[in-house]
PDB file of N, CA and C in Angstrom:
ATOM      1  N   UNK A 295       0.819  -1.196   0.000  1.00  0.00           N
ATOM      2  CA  UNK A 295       0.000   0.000   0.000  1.00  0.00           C
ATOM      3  C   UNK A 295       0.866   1.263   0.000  1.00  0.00           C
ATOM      4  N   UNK A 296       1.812   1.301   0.779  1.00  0.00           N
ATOM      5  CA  UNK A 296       2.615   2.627   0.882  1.00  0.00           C
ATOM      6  C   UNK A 296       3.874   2.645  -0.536  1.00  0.00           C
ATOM      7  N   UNK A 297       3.844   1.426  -1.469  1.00  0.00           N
ATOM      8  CA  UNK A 297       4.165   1.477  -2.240  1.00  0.00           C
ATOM      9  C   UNK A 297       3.659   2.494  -3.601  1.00  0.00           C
ATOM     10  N   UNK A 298       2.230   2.189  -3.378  1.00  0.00           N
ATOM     11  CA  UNK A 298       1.126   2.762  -4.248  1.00  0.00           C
ATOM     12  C   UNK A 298       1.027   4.484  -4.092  1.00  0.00           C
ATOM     13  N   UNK A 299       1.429   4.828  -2.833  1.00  0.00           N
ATOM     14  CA  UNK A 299       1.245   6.321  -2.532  1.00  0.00           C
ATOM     15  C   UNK A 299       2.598   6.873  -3.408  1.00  0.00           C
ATOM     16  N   UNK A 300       3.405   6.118  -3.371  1.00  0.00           N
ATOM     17  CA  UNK A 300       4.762   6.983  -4.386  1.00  0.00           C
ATOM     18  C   UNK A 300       4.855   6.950  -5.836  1.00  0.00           C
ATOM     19  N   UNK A 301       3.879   5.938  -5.817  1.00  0.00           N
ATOM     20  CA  UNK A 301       4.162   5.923  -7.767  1.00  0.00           C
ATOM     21  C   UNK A 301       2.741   6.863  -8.030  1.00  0.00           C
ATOM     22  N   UNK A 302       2.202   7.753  -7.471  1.00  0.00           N
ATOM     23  CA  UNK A 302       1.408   8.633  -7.718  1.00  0.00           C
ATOM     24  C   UNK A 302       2.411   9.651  -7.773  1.00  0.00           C
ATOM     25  N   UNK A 303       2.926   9.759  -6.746  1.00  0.00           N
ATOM     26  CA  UNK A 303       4.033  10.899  -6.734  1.00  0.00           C
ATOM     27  C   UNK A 303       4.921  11.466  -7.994  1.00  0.00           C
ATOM     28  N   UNK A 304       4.717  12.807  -8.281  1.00  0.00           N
ATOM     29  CA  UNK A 304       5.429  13.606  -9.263  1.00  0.00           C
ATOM     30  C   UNK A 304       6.576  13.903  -8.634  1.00  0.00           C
ATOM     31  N   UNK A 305       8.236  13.655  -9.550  1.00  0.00           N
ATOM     32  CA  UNK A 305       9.043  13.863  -9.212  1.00  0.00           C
ATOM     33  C   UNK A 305       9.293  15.427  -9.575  1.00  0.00           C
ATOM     34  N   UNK A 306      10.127  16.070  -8.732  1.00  0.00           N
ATOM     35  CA  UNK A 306      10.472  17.457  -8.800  1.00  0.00           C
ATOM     36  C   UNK A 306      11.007  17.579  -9.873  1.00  0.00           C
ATOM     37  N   UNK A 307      11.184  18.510 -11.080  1.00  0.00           N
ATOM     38  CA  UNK A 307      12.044  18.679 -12.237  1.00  0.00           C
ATOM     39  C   UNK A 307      12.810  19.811 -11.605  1.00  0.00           C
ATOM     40  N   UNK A 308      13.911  19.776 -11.792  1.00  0.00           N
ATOM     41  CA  UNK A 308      14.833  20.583 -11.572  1.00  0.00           C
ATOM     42  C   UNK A 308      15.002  21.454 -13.149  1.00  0.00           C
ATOM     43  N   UNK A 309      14.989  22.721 -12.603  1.00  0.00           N
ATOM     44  CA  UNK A 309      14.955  23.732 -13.643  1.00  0.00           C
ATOM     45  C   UNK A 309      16.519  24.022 -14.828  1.00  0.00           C
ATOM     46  N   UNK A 310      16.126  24.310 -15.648  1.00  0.00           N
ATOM     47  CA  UNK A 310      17.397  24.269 -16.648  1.00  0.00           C
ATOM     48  C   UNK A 310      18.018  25.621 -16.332  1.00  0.00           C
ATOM     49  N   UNK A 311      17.347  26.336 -16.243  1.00  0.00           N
ATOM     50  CA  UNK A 311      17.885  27.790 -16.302  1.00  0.00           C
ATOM     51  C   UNK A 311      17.298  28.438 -15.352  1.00  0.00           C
ATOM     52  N   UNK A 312      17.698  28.923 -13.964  1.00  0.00           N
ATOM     53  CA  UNK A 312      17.264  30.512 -13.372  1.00  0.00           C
ATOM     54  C   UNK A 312      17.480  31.864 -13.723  1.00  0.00           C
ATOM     55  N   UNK A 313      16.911  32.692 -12.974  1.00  0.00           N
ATOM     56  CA  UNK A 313      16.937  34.324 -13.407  1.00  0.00           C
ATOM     57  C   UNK A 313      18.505  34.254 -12.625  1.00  0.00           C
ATOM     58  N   UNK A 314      18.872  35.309 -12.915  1.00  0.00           N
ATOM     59  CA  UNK A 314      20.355  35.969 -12.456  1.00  0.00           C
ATOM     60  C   UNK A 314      20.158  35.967 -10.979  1.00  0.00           C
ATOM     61  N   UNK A 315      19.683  36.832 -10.362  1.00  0.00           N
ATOM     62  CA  UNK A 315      18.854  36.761  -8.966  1.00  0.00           C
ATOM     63  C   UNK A 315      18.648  35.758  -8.488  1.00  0.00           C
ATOM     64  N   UNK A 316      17.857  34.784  -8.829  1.00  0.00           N
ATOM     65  CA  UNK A 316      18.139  33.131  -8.496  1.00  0.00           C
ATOM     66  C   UNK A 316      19.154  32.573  -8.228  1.00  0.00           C
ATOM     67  N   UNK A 317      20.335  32.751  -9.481  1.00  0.00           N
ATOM     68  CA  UNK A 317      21.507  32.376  -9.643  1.00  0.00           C
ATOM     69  C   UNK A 317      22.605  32.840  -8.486  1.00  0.00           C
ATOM     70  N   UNK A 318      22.491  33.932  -8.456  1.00  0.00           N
ATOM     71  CA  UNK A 318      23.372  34.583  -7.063  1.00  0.00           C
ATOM     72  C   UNK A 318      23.082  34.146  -5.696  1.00  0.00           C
ATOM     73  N   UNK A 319      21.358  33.945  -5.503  1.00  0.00           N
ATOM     74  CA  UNK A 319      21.186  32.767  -4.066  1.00  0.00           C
ATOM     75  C   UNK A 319      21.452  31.998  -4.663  1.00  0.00           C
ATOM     76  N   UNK A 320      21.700  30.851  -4.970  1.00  0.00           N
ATOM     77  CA  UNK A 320      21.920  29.573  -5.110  1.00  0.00           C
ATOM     78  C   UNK A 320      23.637  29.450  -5.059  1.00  0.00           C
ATOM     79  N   UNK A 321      23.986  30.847  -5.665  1.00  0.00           N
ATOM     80  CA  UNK A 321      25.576  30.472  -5.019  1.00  0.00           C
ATOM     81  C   UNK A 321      26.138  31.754  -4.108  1.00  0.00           C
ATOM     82  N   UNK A 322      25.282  32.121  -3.512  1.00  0.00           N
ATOM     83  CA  UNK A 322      25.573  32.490  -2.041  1.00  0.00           C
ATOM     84  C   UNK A 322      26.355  33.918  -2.244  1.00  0.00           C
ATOM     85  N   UNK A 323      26.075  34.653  -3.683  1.00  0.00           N
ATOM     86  CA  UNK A 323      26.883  36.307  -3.575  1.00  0.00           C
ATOM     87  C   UNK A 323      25.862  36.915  -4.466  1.00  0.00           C
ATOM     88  N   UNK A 324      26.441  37.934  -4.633  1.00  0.00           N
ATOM     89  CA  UNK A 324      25.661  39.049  -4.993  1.00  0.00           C
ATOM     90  C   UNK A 324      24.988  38.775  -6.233  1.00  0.00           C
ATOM     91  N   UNK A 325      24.246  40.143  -6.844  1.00  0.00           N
ATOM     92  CA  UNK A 325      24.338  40.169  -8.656  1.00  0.00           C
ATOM     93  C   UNK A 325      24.900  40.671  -8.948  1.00  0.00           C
ATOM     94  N   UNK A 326      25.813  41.714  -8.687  1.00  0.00           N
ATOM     95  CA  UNK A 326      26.797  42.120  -8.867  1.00  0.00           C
ATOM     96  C   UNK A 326      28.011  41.178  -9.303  1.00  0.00           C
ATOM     97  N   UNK A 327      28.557  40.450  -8.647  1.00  0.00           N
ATOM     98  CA  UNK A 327      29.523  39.271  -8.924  1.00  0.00           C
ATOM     99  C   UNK A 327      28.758  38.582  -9.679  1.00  0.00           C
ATOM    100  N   UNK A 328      28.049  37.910  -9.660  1.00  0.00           N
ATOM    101  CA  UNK A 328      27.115  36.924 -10.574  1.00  0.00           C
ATOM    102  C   UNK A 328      26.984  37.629 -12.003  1.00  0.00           C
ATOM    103  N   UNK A 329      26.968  38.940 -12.010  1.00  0.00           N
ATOM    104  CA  UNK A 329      26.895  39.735 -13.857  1.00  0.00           C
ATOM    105  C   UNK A 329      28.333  39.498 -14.216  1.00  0.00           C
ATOM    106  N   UNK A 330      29.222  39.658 -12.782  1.00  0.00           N
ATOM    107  CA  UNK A 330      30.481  39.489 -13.684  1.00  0.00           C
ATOM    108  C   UNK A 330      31.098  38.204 -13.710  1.00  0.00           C
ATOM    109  N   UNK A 331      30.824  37.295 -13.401  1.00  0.00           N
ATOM    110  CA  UNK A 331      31.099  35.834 -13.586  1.00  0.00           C
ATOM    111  C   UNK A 331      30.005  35.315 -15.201  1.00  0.00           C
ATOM    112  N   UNK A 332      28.892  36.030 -15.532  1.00  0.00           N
ATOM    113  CA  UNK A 332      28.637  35.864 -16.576  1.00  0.00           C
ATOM    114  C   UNK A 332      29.271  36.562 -17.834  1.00  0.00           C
ATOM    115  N   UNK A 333      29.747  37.626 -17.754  1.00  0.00           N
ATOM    116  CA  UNK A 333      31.087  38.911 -18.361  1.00  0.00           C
ATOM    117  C   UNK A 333      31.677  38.185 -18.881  1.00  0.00           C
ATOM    118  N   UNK A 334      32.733  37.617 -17.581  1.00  0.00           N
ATOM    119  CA  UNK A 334      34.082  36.591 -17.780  1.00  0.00           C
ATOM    120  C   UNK A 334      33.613  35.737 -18.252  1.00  0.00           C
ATOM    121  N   UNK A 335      32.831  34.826 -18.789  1.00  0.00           N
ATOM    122  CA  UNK A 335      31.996  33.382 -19.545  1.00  0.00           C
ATOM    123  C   UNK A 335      32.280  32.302 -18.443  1.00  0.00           C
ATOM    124  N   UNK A 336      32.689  32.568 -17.217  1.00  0.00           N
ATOM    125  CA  UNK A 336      32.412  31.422 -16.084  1.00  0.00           C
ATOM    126  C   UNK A 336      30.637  31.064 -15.871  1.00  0.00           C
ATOM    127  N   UNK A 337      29.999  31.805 -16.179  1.00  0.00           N
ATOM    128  CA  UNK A 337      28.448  31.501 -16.193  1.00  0.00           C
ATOM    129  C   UNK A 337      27.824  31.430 -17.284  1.00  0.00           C
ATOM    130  N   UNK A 338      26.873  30.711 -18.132  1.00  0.00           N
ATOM    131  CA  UNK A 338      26.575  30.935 -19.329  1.00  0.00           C
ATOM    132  C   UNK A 338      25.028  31.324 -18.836  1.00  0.00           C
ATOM    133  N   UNK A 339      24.505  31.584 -20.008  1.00  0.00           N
ATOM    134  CA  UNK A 339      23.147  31.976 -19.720  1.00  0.00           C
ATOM    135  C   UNK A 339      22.454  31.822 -21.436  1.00  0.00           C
ATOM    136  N   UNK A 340      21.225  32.237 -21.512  1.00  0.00           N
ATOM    137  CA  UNK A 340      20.309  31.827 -22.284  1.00  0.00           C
ATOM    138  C   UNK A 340      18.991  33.309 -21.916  1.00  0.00           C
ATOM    139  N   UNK A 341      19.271  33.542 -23.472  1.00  0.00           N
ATOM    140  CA  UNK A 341      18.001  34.695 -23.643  1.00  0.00           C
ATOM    141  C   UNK A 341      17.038  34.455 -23.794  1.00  0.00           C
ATOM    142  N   UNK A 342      15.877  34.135 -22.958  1.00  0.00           N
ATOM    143  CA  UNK A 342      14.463  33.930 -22.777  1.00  0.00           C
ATOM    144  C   UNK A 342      13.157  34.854 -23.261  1.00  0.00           C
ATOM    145  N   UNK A 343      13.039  35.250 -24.322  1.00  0.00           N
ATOM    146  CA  UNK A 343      12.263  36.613 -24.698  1.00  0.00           C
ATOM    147  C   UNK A 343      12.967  37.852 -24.235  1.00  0.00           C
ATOM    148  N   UNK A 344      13.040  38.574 -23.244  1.00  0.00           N
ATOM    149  CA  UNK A 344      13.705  39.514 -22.538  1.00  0.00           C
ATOM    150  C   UNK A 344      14.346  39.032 -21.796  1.00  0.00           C
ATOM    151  N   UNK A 345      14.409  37.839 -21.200  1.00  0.00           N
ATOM    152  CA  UNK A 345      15.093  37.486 -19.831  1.00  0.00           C
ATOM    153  C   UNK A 345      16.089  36.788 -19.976  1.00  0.00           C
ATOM    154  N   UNK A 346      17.568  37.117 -19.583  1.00  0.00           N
ATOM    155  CA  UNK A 346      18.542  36.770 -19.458  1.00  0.00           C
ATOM    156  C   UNK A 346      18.582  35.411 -18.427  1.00  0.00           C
ATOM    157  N   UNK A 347      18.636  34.050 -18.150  1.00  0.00           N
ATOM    158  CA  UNK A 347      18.576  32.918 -17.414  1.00  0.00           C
ATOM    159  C   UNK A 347      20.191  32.516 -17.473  1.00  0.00           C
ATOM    160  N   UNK A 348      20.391  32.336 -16.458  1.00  0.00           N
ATOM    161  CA  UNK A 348      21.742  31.653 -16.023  1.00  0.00           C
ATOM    162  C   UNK A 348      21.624  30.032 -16.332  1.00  0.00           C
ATOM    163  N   UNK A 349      21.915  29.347 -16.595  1.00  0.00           N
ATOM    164  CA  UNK A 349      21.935  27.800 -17.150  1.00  0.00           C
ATOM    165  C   UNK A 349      22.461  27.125 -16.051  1.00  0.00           C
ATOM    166  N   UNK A 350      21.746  26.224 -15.629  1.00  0.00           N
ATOM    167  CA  UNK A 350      22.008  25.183 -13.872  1.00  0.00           C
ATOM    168  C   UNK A 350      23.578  24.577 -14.185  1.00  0.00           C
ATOM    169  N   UNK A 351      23.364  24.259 -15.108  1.00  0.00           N
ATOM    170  CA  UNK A 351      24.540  23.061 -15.681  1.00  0.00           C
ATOM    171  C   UNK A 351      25.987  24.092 -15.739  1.00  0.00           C
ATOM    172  N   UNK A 352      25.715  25.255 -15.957  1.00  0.00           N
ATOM    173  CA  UNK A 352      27.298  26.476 -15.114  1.00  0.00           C
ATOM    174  C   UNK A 352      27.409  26.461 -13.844  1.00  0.00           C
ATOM    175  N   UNK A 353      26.169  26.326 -13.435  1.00  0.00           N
ATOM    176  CA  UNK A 353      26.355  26.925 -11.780  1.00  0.00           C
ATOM    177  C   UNK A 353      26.692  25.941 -11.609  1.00  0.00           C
ATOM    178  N   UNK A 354      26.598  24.441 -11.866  1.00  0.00           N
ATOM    179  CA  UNK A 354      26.939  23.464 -11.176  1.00  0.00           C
ATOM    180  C   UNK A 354      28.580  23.579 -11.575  1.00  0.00           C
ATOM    181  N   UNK A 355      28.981  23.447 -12.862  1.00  0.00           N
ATOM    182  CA  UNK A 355      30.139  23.557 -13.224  1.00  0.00           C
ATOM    183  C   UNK A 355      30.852  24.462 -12.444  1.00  0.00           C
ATOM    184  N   UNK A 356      30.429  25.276 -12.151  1.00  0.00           N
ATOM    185  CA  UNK A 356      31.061  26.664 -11.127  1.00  0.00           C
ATOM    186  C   UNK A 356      31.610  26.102  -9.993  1.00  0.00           C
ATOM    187  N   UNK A 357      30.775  25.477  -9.253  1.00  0.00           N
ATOM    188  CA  UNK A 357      30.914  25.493  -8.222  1.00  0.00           C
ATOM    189  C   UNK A 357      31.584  24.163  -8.155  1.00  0.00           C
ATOM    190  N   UNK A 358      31.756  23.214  -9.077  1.00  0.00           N
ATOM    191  CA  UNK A 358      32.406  21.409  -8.937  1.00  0.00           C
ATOM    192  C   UNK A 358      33.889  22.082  -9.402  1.00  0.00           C
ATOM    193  N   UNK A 359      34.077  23.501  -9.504  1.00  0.00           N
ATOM    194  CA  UNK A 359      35.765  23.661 -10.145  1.00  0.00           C
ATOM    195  C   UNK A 359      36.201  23.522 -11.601  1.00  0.00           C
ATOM    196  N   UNK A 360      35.122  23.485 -12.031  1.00  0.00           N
ATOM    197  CA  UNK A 360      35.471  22.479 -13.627  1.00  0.00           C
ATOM    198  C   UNK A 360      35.142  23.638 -14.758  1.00  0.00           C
ATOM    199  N   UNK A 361      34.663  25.026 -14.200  1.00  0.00           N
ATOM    200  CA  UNK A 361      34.578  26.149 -15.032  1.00  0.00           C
ATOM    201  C   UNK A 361      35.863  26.618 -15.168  1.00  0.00           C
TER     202      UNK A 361
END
């Protein structure tokens, strides 16, 4: 029975891209530093209609050392 309650369950999707603002909480500094870590191409991002999105798969890279 308690098997049955999880395969109802929707797994969380983890997002491809946050806003800049997002991006700076998630790694713990400013937007300020975060515009310029996207400057320097340590962050990539993706133009969304108007909205500039930081791409998860940098921040992760960012932060594993591998940028």
């Amino acid at each position: 029975m308690l098997e049955k309650q999880f395969e109802n369950k929707a797994t969380p999707i983890e997002p491809l891209a946050v806003s800049v603002t997002r991006a700076a909480q998630l790694l713990g500094i400013g937007r300020t530093i975060t515009y310029e870590l996207i400057k320097c191409g340590k962050l990539e991002t993706a133009s969304i209609g108007r909205r500039n999105m930081v791409r998860m798969s940098s921040i992760k890279r960012l932060v594993e050392g591998v940028a």
